[in-house]
mmCIF file of C-alpha atoms in Angstrom:
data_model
loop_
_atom_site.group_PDB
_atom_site.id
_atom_site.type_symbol
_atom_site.label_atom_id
_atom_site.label_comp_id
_atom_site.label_asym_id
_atom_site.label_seq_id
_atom_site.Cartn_x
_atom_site.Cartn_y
_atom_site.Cartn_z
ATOM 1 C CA UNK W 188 0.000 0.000 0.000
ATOM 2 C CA UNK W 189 1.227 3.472 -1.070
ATOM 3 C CA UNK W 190 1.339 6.085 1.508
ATOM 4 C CA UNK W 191 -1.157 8.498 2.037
ATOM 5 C CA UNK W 192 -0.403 12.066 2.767
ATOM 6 C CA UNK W 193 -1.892 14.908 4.820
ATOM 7 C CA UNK W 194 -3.185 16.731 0.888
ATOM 8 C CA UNK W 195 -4.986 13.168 0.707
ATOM 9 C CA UNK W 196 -6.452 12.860 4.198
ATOM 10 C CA UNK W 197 -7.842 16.377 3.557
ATOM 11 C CA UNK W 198 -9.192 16.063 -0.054
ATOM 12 C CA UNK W 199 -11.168 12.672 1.349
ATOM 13 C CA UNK W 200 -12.513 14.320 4.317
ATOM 14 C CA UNK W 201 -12.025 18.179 3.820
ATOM 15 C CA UNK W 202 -13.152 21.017 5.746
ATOM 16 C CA UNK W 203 -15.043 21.253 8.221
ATOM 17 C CA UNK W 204 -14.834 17.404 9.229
ATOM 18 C CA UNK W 205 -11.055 18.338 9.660
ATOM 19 C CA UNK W 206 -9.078 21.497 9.870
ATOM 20 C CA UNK W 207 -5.099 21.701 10.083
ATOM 21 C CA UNK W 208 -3.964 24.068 12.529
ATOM 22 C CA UNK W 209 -0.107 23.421 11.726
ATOM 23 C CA UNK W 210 1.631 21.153 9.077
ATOM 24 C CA UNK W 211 5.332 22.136 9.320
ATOM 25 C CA UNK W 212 7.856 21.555 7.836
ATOM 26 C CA UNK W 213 6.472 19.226 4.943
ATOM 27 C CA UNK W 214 3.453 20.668 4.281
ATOM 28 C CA UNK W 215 0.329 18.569 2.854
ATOM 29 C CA UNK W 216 2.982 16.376 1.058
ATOM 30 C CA UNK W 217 3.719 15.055 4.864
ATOM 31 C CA UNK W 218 3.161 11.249 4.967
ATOM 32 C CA UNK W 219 0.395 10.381 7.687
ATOM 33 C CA UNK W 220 2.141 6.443 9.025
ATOM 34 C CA UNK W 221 -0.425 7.002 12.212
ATOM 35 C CA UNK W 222 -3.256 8.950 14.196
ATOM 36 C CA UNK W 223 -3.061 9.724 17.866
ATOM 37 C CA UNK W 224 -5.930 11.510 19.901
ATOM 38 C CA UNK W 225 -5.530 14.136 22.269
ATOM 39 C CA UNK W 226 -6.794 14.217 25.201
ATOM 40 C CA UNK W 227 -6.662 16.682 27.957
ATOM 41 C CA UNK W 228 -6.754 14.724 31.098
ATOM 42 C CA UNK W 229 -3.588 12.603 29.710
ATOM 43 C CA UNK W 230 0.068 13.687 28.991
ATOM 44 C CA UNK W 231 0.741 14.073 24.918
ATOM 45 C CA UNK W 232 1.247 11.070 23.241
ATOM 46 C CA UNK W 233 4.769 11.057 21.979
ATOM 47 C CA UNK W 234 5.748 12.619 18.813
ATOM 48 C CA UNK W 235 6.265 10.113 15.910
ATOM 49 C CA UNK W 236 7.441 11.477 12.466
ATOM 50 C CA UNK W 237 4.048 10.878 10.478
ATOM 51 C CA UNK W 238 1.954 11.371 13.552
ATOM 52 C CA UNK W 239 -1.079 12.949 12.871
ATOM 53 C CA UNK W 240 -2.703 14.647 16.091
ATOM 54 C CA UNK W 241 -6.298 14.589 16.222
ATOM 55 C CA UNK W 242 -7.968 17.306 18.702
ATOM 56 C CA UNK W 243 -11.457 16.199 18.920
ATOM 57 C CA UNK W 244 -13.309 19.121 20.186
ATOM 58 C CA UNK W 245 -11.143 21.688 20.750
#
């Protein structure tokens, strides 16, 4: 399976379902290898490169 980037994840889904807040340095060309959810009673999940951070709510 090919990897899917962040320009993919959005054009599927798009706006308002999600909205990026930050996408440094790649861009939308940035890989996405997993998805972590935030949440604010727990410490931040580690940072993996391809990490994709999912806010739910905030």
């Amino acid at each position: 399976m090919d990897a899917r980037t962040l320009g993919d994840l959005l054009a599927v889904l798009g706006e308002p379902t999600l909205r990026p807040l930050t996408a440094a340095p790649a861009g939308r060309t940035a890989p996405v290898t997993e998805v972590l959810l935030y949440d604010a009673h727990a410490p931040l999940p580690s940072r993996a490169p391809g990490g994709l951070l999912l806010a739910v709510g905030v």
